[in-house]
Every structure is written in structure tokens, then in C-alpha cells.
XYZ file of N, CA, C and O in Angstrom:
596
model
N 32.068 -16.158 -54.490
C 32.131 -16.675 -53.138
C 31.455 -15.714 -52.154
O 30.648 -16.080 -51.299
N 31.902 -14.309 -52.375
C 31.197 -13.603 -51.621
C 29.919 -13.396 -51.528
O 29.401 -13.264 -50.419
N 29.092 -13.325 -52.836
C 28.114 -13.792 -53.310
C 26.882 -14.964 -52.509
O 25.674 -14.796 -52.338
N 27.701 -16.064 -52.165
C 27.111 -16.916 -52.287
C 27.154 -16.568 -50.483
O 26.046 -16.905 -50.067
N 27.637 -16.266 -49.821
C 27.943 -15.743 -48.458
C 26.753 -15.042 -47.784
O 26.248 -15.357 -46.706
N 26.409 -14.090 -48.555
C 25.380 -12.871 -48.520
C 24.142 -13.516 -48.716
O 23.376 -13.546 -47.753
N 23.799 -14.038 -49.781
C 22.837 -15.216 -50.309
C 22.282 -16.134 -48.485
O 21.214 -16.265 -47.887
N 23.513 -16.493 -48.270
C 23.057 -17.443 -47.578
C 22.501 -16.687 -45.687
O 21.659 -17.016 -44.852
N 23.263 -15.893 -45.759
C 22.975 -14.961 -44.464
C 21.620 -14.526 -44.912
O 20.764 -14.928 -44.123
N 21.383 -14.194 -45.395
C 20.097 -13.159 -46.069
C 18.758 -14.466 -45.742
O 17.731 -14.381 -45.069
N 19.391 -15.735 -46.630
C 18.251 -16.499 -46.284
C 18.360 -16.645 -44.953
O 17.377 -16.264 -44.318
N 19.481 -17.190 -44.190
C 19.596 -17.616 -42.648
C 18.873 -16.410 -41.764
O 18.810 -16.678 -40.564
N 18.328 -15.148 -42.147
C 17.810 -13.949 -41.780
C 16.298 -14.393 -41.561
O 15.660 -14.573 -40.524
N 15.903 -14.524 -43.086
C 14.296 -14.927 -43.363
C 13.719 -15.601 -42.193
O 12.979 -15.371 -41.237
N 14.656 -16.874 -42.913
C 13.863 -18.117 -41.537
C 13.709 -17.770 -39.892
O 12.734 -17.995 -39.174
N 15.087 -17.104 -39.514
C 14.796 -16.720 -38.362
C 13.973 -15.329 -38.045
O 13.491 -14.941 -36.981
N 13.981 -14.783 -39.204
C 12.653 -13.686 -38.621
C 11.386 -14.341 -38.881
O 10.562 -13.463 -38.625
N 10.704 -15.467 -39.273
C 10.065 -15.996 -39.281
C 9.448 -17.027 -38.331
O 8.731 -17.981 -38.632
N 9.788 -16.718 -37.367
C 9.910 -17.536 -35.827
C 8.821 -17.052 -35.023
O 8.702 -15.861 -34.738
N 8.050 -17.923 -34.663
C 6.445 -17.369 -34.048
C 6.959 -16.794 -32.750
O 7.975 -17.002 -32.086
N 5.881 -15.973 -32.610
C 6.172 -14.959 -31.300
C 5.604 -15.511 -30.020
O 4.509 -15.982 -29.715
N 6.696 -15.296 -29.397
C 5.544 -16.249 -28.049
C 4.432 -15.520 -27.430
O 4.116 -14.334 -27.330
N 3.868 -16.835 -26.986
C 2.422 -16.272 -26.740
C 2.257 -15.439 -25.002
O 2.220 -16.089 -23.957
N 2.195 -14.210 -25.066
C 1.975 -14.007 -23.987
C 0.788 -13.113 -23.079
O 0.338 -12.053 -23.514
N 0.467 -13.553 -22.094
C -0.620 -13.944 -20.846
C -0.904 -12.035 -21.366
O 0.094 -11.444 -21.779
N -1.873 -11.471 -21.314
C -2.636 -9.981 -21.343
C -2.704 -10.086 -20.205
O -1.625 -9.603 -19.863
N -3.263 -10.413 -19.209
C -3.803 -10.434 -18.109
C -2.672 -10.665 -17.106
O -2.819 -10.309 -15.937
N -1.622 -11.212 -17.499
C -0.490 -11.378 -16.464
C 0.229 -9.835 -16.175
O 0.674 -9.488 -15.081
N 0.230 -9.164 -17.179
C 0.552 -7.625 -17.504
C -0.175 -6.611 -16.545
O 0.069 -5.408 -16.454
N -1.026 -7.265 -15.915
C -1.613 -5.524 -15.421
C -1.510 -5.625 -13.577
O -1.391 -6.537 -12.759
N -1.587 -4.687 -13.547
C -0.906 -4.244 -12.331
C -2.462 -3.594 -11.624
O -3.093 -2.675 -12.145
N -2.791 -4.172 -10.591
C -3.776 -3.973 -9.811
C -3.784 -3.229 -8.729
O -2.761 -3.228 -8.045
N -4.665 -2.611 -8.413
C -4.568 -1.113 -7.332
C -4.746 -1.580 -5.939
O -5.520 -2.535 -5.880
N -4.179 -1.127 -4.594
C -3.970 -1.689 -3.410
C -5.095 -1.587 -3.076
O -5.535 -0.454 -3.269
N -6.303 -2.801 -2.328
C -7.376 -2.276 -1.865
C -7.264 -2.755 -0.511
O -6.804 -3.881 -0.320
N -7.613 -2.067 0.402
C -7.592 -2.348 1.993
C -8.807 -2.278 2.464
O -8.824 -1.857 3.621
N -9.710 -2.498 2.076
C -11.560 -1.960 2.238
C -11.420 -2.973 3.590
O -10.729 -3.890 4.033
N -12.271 -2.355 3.827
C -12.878 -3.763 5.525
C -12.379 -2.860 6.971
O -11.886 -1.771 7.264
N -12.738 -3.776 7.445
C -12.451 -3.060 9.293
C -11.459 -3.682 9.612
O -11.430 -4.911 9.674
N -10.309 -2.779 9.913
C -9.356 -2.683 10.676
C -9.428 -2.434 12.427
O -10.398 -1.863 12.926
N -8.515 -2.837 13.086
C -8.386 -2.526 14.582
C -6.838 -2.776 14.649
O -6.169 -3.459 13.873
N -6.376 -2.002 15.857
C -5.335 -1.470 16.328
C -4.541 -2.908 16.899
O -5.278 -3.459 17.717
N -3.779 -3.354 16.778
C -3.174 -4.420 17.300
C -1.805 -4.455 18.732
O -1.661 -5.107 19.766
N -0.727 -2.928 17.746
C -0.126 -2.672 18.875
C 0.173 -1.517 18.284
O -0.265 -1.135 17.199
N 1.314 -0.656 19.361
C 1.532 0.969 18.757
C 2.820 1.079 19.751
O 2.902 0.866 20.961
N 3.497 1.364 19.092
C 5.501 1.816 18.975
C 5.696 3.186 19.788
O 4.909 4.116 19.611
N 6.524 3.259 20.478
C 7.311 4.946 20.080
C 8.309 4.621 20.531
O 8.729 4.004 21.510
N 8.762 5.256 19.449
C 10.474 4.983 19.375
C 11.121 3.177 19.870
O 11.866 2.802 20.776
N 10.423 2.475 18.814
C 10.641 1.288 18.835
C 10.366 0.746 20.034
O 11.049 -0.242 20.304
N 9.457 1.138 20.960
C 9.312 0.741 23.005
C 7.668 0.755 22.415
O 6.938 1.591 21.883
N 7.555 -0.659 22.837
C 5.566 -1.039 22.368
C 5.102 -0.378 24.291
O 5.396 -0.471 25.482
N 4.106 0.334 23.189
C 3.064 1.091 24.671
C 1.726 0.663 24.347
O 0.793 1.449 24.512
N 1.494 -0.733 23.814
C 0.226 -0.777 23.420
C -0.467 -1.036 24.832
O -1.674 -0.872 24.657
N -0.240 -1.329 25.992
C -0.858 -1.175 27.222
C -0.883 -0.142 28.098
O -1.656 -0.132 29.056
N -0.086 0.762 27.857
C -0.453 2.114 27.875
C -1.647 3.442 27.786
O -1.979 4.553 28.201
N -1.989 2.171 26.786
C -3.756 3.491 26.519
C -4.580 2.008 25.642
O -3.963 1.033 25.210
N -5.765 2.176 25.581
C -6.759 1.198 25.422
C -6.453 1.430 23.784
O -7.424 1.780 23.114
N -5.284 1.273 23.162
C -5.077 1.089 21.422
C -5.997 0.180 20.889
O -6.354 0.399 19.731
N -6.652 -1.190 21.709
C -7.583 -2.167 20.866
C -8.285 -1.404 20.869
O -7.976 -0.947 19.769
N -9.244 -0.644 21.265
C -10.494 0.238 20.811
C -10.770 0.586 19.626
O -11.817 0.496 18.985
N -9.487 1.102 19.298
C -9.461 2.058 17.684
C -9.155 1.414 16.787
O -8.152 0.723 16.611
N -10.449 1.706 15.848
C -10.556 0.745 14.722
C -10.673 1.794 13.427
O -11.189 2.898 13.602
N -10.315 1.508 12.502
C -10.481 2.370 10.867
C -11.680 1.679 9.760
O -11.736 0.599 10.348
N -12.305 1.572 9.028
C -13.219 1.121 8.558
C -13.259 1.670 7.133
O -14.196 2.404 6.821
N -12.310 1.367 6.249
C -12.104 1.722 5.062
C -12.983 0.932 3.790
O -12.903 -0.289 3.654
N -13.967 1.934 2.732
C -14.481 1.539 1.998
C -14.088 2.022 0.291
O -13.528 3.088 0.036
N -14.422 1.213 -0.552
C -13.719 1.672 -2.071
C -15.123 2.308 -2.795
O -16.291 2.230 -2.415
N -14.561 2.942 -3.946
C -15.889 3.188 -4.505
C -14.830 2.264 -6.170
O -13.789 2.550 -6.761
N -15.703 1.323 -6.287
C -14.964 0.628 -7.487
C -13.537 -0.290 -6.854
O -13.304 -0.903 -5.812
N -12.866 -0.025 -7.970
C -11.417 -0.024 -7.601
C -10.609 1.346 -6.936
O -9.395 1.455 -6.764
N -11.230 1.930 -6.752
C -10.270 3.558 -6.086
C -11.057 3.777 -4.398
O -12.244 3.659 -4.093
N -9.838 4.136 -3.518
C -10.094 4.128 -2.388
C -11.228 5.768 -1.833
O -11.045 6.897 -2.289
N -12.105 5.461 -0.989
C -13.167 6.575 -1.055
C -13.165 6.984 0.448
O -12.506 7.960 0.807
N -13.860 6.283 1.289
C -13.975 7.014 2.557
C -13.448 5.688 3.824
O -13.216 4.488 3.670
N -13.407 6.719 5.246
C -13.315 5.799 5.889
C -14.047 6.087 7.228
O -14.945 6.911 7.052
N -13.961 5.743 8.262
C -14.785 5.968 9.382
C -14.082 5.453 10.466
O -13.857 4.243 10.470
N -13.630 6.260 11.539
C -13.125 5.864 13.092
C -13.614 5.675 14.165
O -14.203 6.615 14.697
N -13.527 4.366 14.850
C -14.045 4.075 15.893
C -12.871 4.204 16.780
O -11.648 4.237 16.649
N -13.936 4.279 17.957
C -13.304 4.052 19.228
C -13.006 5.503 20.320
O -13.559 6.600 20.393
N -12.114 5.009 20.907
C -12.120 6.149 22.366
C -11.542 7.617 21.558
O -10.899 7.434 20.524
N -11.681 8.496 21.846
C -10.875 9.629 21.433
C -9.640 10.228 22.451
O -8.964 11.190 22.088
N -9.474 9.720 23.440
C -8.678 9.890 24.587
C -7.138 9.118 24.211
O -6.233 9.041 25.042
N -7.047 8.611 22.897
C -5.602 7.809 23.137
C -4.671 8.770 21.853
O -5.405 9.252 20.990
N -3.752 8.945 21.757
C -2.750 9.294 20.692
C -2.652 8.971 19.110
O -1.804 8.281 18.544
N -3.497 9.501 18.682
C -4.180 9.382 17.605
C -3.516 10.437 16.710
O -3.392 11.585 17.137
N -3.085 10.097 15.490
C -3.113 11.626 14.703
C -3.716 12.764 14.012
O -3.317 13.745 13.385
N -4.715 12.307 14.329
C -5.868 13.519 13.793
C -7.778 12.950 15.126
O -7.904 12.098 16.005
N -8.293 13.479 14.822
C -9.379 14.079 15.710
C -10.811 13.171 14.941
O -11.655 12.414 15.419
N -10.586 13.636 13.706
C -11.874 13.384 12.985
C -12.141 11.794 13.104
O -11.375 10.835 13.204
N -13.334 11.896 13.058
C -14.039 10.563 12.833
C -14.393 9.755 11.186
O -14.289 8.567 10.884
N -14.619 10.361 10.756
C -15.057 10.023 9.066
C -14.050 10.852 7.821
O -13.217 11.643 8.263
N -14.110 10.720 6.746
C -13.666 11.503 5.760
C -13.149 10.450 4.774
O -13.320 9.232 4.756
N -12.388 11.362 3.864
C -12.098 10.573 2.450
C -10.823 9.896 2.583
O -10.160 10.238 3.562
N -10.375 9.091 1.886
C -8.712 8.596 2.576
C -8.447 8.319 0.478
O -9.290 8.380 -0.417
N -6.897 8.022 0.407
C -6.236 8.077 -1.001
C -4.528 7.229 -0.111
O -4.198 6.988 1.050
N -3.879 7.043 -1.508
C -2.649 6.835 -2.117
C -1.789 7.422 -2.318
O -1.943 8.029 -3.378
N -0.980 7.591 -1.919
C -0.254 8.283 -3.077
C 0.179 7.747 -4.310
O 0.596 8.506 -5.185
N 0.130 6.537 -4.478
C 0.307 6.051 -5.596
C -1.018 4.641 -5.808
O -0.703 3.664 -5.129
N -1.873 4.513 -6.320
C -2.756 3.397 -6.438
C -2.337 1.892 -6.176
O -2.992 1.065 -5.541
N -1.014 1.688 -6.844
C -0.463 0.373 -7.005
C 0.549 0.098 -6.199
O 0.547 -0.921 -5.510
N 1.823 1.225 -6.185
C 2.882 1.164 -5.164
C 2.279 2.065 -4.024
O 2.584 3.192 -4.414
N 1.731 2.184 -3.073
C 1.790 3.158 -1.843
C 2.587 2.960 -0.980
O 2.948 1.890 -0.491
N 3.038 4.462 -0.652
C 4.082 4.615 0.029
C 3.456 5.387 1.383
O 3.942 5.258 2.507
N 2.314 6.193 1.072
C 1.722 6.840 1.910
C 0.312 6.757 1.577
O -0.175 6.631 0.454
N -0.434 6.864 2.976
C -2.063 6.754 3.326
C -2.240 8.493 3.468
O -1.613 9.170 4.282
N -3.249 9.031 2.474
C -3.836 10.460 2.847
C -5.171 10.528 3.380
O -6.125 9.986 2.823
N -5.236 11.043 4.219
C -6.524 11.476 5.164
C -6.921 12.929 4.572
O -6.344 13.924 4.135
N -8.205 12.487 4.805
C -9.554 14.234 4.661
C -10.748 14.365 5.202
O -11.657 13.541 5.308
N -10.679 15.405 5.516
C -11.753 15.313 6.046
C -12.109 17.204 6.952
O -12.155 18.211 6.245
N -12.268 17.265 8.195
C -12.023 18.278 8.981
C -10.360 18.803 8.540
O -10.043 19.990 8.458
N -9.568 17.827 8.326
C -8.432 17.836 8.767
C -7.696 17.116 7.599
O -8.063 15.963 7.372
N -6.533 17.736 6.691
C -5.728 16.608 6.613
C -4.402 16.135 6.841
O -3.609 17.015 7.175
N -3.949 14.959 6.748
C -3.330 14.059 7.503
C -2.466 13.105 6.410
O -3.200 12.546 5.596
N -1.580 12.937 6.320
C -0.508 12.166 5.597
C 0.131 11.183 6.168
O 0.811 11.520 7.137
N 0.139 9.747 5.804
C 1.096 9.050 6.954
C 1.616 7.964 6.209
O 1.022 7.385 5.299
N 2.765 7.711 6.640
C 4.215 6.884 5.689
C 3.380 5.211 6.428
O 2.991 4.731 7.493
N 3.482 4.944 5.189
C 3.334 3.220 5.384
C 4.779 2.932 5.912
O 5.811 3.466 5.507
N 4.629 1.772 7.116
C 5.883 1.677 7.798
C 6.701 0.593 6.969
O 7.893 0.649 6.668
N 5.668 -0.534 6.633
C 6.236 -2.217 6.115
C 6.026 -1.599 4.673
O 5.147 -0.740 4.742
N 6.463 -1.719 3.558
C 6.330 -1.723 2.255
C 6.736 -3.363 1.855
O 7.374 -4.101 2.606
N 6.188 -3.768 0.427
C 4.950 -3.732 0.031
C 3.939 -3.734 0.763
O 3.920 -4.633 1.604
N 2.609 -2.655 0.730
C 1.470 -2.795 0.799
C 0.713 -3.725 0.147
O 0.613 -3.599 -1.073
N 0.130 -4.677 0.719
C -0.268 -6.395 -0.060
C -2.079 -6.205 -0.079
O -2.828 -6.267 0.897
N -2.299 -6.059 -0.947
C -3.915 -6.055 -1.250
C -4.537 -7.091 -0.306
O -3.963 -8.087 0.133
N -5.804 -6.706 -0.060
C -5.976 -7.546 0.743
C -5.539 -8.441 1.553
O -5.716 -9.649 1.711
N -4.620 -7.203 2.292
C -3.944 -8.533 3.442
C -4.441 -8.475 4.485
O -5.470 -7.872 4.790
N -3.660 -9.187 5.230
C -4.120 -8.804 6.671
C -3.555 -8.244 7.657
O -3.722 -8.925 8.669
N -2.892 -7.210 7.865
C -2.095 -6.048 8.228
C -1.376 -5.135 7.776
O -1.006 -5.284 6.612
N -1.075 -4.295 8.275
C -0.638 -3.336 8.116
C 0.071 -2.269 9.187
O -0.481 -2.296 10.287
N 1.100 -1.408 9.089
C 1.027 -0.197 9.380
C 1.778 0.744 9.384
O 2.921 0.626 8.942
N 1.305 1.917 9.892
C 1.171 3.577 9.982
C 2.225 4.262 10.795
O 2.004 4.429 11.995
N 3.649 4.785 10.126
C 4.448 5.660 11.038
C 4.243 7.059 10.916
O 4.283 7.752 9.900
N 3.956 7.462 12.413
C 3.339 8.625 12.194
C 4.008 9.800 13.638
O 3.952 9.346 14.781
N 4.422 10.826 13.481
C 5.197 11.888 14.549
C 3.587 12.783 14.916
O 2.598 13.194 14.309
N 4.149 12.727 16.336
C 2.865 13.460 16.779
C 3.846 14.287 17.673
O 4.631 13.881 18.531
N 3.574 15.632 17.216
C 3.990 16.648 18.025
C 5.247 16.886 18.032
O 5.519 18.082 17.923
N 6.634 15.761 18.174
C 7.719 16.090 17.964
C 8.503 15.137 17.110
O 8.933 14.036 17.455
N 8.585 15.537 16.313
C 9.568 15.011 15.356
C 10.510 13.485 16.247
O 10.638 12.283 16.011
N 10.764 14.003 16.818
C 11.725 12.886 17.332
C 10.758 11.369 17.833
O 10.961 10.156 17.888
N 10.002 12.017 18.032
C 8.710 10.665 18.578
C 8.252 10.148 17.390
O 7.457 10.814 16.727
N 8.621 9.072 17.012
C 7.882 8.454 15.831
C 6.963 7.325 16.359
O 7.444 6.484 17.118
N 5.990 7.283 16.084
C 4.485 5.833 16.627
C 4.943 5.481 15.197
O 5.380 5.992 14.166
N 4.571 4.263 15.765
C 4.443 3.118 14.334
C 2.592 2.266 14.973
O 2.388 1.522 15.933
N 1.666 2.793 13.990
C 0.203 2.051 14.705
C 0.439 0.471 13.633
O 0.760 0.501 12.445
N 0.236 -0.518 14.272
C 0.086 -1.891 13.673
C -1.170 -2.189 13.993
O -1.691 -2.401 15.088
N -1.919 -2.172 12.100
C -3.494 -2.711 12.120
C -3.541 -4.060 11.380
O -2.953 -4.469 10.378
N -4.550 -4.678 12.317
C -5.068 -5.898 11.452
C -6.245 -6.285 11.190
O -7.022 -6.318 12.144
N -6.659 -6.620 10.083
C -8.024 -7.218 9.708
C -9.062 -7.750 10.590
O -9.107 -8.950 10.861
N -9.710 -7.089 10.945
C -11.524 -8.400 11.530
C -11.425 -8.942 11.154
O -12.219 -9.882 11.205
């Protein structure tokens, strides 16, 4: 009896390890790197949650981010240099901190510059974005909100 028990589990084993594997998508699997390439402009700008985007001419300033491939390479700044900006430079290299999840935008150039993505997820090709960034005192946090040309 016991016999015949074992027998039958053993076969009831076979058949079910014999069960086709489902078929699944390669391409559904991969995980694609954030690209933000294109011209950006300034939409509005925060401090301490109080919008001052009429405060200083913020539409002026625009970012102009280009890829080399899939990996982020340089970028280029337009506009007035007179408004509250966090760095000076006009051109340089920009990065990720992470390709796929970013949490933060790195600047290079003359100067570099680190700044916390405010909205997470960062959405590939979307159409906004933005940048919380302390200028000078800690307690002052800007939040810059960019959107696509």
C-alpha cells in the first residue's frame, strides 16, 4: 500500500514538472534610463512653499539638456544672470545619481552643484519637472518648476 502511494506521488511529480513554462516578454524586463534631453524653461519658483515667480523674470531661464546615446552629457543655460539661480555657470556636464531611479540632478562644470529632484518619479520624457534647491541658508528651500518647449 505504501508502495503503491509513493509510485503514485512520484508519477503525480513527473507530470507536473512537466508543465510548459510560461512564455515571458525579454523586453518587458528592462528598465530604461531617465532621458530629459530638450529645452526646458522655468515655469514657477517656491521659497518656502510662497511662489515668487513674479518676483524676478524666472521665465527667462531656460536649461537645454543633451544625451550622448542613452547617458546624460551636457547642458547649456540661458537667460538673465541677475535672478536666484544656484550656480553661475552657463554650460557644463550634468548626470544622475542613479540612471533609472533619480533622485538627484549633478551639475559640472566651473562649479559643482547637486540638486534633489522635488516630484519623484522622474518620468522620461515628460513634460516637467523640478529642482529643490537651498541657496545660502539652509532654511530657504526654492523648489524651480521646469517645463518642456
Amino acid at each position: 500500500m505504501m508502495k503503491n502511494i509513493f509510485t503514485i506521488c512520484v508519477l503525480a511529480l513527473f507530470f507536473i514538472g512537466c508543465e510548459d513554462d510560461d512564455n515571458i516578454n525579454p523586453s518587458g524586463l528592462i528598465e530604461n534610463t531617465v532621458d530629459i534631453s530638450g529645452n526646458w524653461q522655468v515655469a514657477s519658483v517656491t521659497q518656502n512653499n510662497i511662489d515668487i515667480t513674479n518676483q524676478f523674470d524666472f521665465q527667462s531661464l531656460g536649461l537645454t539638456f543633451k544625451n550622448s546615446g542613452d547617458t546624460p552629457s551636457t547642458f547649456t543655460k540661458t537667460g538673465t544672470s541677475n535672478i536666484p539661480f544656484p550656480f553661475s555657470m552657463t554650460d557644463g556636464a550634468f548626470s544622475f545619481d542613479d540612471l533609472v531611479y533619480p533622485t538627484k540632478l549633478n551639475f559640472s562644470g566651473s562649479e559643482d552643484i547637486t540638486m534633489e529632484l522635488a516630484e519623484l518619479p522622474l518620468v522620461s520624457k515628460g513634460k516637467d519637472f523640478k529642482l529643490r534647491v537651498t541657496l545660502g541658508c539652509s532654511d530657504n528651500i526654492y523648489v524651480y518648476s521646469f517645463k518642456k518647449k
